[in-house]
Each structure stands twice: as structure tokens, then as C-alpha cells.
Coordinates of N, CA and C and ligand atoms in Angstrom, one line a residue:
X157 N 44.6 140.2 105.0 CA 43.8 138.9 104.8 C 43.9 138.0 106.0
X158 N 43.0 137.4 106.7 CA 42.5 136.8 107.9 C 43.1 135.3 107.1
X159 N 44.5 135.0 107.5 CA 44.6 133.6 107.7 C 45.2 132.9 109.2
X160 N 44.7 131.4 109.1 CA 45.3 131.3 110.4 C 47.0 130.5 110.1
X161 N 47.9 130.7 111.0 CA 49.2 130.1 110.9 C 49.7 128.9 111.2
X162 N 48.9 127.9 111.5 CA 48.8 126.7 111.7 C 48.0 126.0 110.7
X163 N 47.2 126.3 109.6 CA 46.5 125.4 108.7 C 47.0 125.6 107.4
X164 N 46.6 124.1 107.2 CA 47.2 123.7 105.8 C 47.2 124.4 105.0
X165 N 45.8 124.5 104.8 CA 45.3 124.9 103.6 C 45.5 126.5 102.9
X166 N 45.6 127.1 104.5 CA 46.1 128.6 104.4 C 47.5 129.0 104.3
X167 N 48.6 127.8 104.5 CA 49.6 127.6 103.6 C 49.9 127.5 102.2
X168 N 48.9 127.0 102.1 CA 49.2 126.7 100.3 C 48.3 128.5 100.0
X169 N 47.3 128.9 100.3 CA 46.9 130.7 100.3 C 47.9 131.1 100.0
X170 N 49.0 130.9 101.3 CA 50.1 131.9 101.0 C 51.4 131.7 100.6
X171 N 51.5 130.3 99.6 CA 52.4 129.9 98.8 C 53.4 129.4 100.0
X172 N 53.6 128.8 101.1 CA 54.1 128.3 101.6 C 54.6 127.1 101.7
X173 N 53.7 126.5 101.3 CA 53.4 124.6 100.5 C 53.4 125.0 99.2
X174 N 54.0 123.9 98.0 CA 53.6 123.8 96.6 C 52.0 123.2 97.5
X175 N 51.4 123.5 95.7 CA 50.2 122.9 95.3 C 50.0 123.3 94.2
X176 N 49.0 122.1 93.8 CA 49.0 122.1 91.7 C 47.8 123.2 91.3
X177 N 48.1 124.8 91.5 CA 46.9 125.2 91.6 C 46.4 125.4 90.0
X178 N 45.0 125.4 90.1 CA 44.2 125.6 88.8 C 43.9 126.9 89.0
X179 N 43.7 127.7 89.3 CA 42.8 128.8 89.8 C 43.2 129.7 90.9
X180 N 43.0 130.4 90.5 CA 44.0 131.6 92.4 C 43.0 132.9 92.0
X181 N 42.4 133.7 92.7 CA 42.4 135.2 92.6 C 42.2 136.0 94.1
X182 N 41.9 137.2 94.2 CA 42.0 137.9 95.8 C 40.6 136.8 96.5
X183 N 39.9 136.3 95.8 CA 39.0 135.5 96.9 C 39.0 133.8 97.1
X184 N 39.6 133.0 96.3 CA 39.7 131.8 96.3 C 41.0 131.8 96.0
X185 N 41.5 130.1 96.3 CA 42.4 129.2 95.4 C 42.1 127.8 95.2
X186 N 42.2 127.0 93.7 CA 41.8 126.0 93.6 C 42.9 125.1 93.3
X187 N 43.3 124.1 93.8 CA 44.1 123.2 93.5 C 44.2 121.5 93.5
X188 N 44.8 121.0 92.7 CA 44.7 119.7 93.0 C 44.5 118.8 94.4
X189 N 43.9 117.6 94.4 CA 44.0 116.9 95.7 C 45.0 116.0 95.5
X190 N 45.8 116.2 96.8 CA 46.7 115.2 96.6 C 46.3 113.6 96.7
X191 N 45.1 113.3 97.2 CA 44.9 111.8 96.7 C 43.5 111.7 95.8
X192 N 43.3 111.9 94.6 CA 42.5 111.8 93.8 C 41.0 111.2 93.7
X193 N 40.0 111.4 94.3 CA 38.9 110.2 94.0 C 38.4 110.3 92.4
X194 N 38.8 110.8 91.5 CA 38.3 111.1 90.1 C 39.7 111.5 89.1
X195 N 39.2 111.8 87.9 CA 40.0 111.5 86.9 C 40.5 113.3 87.4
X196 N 39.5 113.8 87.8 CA 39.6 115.7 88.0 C 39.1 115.2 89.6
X197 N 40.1 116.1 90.0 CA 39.4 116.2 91.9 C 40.6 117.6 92.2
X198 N 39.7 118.4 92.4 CA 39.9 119.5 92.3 C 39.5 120.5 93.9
X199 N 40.3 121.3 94.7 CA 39.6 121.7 95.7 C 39.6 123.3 95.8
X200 N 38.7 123.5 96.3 CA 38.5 125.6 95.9 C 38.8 125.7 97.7
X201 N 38.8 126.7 98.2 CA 39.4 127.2 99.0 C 38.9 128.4 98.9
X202 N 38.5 129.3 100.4 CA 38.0 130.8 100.6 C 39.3 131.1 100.8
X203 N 40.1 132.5 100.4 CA 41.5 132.7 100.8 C 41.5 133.2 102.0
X204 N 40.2 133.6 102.8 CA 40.4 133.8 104.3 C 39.5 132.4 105.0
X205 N 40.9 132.4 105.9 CA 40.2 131.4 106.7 C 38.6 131.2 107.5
X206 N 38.0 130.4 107.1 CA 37.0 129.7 107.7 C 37.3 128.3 108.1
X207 N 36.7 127.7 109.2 CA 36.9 126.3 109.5 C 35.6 125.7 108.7
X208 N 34.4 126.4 109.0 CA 33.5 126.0 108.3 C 32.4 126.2 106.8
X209 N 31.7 125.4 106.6 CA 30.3 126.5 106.0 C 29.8 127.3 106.7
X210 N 29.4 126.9 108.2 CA 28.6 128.1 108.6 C 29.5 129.5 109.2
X211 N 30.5 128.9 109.4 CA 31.6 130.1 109.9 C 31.8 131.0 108.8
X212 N 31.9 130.6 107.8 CA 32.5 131.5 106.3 C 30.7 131.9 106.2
X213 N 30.2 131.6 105.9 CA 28.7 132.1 105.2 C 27.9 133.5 106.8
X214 N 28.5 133.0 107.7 CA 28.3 134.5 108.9 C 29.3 135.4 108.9
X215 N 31.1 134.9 108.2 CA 31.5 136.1 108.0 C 31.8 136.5 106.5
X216 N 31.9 135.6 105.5 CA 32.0 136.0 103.9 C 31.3 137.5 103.7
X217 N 31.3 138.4 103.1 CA 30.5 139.3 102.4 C 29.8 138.7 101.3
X218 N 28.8 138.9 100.4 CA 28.2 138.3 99.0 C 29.3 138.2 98.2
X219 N 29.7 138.8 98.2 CA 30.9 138.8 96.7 C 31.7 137.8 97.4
X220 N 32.7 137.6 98.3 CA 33.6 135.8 98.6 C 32.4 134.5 98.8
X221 N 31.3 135.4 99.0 CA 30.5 133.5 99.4 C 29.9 133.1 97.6
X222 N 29.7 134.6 97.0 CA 29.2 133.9 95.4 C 30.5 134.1 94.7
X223 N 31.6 134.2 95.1 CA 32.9 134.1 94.3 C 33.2 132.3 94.3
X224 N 33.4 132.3 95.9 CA 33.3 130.3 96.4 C 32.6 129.5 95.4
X225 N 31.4 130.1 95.0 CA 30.8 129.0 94.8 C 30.9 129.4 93.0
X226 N 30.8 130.3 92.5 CA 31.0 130.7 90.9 C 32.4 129.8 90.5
X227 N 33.4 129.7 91.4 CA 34.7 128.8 91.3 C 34.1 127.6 91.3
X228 N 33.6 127.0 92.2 CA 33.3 125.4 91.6 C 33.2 125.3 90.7
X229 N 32.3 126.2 90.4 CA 30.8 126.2 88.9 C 32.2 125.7 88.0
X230 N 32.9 126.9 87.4 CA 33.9 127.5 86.5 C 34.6 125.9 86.6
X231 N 35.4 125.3 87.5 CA 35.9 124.5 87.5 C 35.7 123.2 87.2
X232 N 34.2 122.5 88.0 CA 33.5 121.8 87.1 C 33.1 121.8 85.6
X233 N 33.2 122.9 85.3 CA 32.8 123.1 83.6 C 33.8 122.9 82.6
X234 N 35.3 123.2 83.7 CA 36.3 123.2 82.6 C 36.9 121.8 82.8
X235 N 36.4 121.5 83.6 CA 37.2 119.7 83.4 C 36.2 118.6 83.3
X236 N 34.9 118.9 83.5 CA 34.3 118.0 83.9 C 33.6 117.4 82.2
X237 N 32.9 116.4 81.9 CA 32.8 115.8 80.2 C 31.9 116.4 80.3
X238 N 30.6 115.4 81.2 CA 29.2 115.8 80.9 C 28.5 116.0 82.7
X239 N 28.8 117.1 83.2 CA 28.4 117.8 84.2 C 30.0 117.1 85.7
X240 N 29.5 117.6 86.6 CA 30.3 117.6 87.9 C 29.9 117.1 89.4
X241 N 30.3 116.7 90.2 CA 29.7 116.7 91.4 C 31.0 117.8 92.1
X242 N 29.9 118.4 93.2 CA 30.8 119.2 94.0 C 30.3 119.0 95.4
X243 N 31.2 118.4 96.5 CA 31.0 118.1 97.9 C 31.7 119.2 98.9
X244 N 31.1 119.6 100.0 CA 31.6 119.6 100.8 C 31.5 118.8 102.6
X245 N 32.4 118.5 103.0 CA 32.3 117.7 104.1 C 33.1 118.5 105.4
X246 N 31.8 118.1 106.6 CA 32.0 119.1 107.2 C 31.5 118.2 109.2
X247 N 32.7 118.5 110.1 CA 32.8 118.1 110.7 C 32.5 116.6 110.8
X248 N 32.9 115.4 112.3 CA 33.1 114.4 111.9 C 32.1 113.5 111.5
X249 N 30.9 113.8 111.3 CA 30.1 112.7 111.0 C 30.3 113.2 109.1
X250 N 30.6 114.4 108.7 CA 30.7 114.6 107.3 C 31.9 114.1 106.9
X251 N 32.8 113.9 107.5 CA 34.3 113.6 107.2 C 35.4 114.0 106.9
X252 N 35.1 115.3 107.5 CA 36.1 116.7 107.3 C 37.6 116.3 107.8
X253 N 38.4 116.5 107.5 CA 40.1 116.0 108.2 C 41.1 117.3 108.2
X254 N 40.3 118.7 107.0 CA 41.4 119.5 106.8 C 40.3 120.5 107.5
X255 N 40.6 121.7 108.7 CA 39.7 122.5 108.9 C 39.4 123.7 107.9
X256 N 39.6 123.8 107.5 CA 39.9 125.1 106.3 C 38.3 124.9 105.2
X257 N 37.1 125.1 105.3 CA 36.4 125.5 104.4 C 37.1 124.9 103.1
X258 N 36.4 124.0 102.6 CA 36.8 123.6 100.8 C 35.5 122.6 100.2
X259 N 35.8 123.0 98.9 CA 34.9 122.7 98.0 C 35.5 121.2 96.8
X260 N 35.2 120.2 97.3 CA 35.8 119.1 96.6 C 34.8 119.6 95.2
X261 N 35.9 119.1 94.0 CA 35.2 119.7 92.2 C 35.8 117.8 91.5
X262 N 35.0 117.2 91.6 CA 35.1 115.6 91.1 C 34.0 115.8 89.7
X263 N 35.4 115.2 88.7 CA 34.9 115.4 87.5 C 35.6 114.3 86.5
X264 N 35.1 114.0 85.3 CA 35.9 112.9 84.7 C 35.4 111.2 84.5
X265 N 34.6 111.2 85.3 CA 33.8 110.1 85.3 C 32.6 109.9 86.0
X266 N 31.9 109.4 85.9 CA 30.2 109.0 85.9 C 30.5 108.6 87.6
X267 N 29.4 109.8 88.3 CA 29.6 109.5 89.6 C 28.6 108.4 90.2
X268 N 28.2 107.9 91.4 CA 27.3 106.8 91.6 C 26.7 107.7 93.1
X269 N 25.6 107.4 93.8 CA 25.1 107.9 94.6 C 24.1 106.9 95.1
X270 N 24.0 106.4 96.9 CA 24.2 107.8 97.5 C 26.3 107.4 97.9
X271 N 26.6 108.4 98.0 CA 28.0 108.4 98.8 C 28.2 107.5 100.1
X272 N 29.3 107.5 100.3 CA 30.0 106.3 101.5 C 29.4 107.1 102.8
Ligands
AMP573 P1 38.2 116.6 103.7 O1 38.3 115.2 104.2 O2 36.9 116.9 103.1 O3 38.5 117.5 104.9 O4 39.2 116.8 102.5 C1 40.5 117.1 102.7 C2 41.2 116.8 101.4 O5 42.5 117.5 101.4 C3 41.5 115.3 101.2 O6 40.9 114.9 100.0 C4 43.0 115.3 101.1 O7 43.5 114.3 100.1 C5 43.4 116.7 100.6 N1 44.7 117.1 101.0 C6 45.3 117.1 102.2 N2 46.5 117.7 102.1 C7 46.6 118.2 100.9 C8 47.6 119.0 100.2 N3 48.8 119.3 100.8 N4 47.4 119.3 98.9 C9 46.3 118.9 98.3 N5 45.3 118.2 98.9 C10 45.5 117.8 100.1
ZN574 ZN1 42.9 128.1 106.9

């Protein structure tokens, strides 16, 4: 599995960091965010490193890019009341801070739009 040894996120991949995970299998991992914007804030993760969307979607195969996204789905559905929002942010004008490809899963209360 293609992880890199300097990112966070691919530490918690390989159980190196705790994290409050909800979800793990050979193609994702979803776990808690450590600072919450919602009652559920939830983040999915590709278990091989990508920094980006477009990095992961030129090397993903079908099956990790519709696994990524079937995990939000799943995750939204299981926490969320009456539907979900799912973000990703990406580079600085998006407001990305962790390089690692992830799928914010905010659920639990009535979201407002447009975003900050
Ligand atoms: P982004 O700003 O889209 O790159 O999101 C990164 C997210 O990772 C932020 O919401 C952080 O709160 C969250 N985060 C950073 N470190 C950890 C960690 N060790 N465990 C869980 N969430 C984290
Ligand atoms: Zn990584």
C-alpha cells in the first residue's frame, strides 16, 4: 500500500496515531475530526496516499474512487437525521491544512449555505 511517512493522515492508515475510527476496510478509513464543526463530523480517507482530488482520481482504479465516495454515502446515512453535507477542501484558497485527500461527513444539524 502507497503511503507516505510523513503524513498525518497516513498515520492514523497505519494505526500509528489513535483515531476515533467509524469505518476502516482495504480502501478507506473514516474517523472522527478532532475539532468538530457538527454534532457528526466525520472524515473518510483513501488508504493510499493522495494529496489531492485530482491526484487520487488519475491514480485511484474505479473500485477506490467509487469505494471513497460509497463511504461518505454510508456514513452520512448512518449518522446523519434528515440528509448530510459532505465537503472536500482543497488547496489554499479551498482551505485544505491536512495534505492527505479527505472527505469531511457533517451531519446532525441543519446546515446553512453558501459556506465561509
Ligand atoms: P482540511 O482543513 O479540509 O484539510 O481538514 C483537516 C481536518 O483534519 C480538520 O478539520 C482538523 O480538525 C482535522 N484533524 C487534524 N488532525 C486530526 C487528527 N489527528 N485526528 C482527527 N482529525 C484531525
Ligand atoms: Zn497520506
Amino acid at each position: 500500500m502507497a503511503t507516505d511517512d510523513a503524513c498525518l493522515f497516513c498515520k492514523i492508515v497505519r494505526r500509528e496515531i489513535p483515531a476515533d475510527e467509524v469505518l476502516r476496510d482495504e480502501h478507506v478509513v473514516a474517523f472522527r475530526d478532532l475539532n468538530p464543526q457538527a454534532p457528526t463530523h466525520v472524515l473518510v480517507v483513501p488508504t493510499e496516499h493522495a494529496a489531492h482530488l485530482s491526484d487520487f482520481v488519475a491514480s485511484a482504479g474505479g473500485d477506490r474512487a467509487a469505494r471513497f465516495l460509497s463511504a461518505a454515502s454510508e456514513i452520512g446515512r448512518r449518522f446523519g437525521r434528515d440528509g448530510y453535507r459532505v465537503v472536500m477542501n482543497e488547496g489554499p484558497d479551498g482551505g485544505q491544512t491536512v495534505h492527505h485527500l479527505h472527505a469531511h461527513v457533517l451531519a446532525g444539524r441543519h446546515m446553512t449555505w453558501p459556506p465561509g
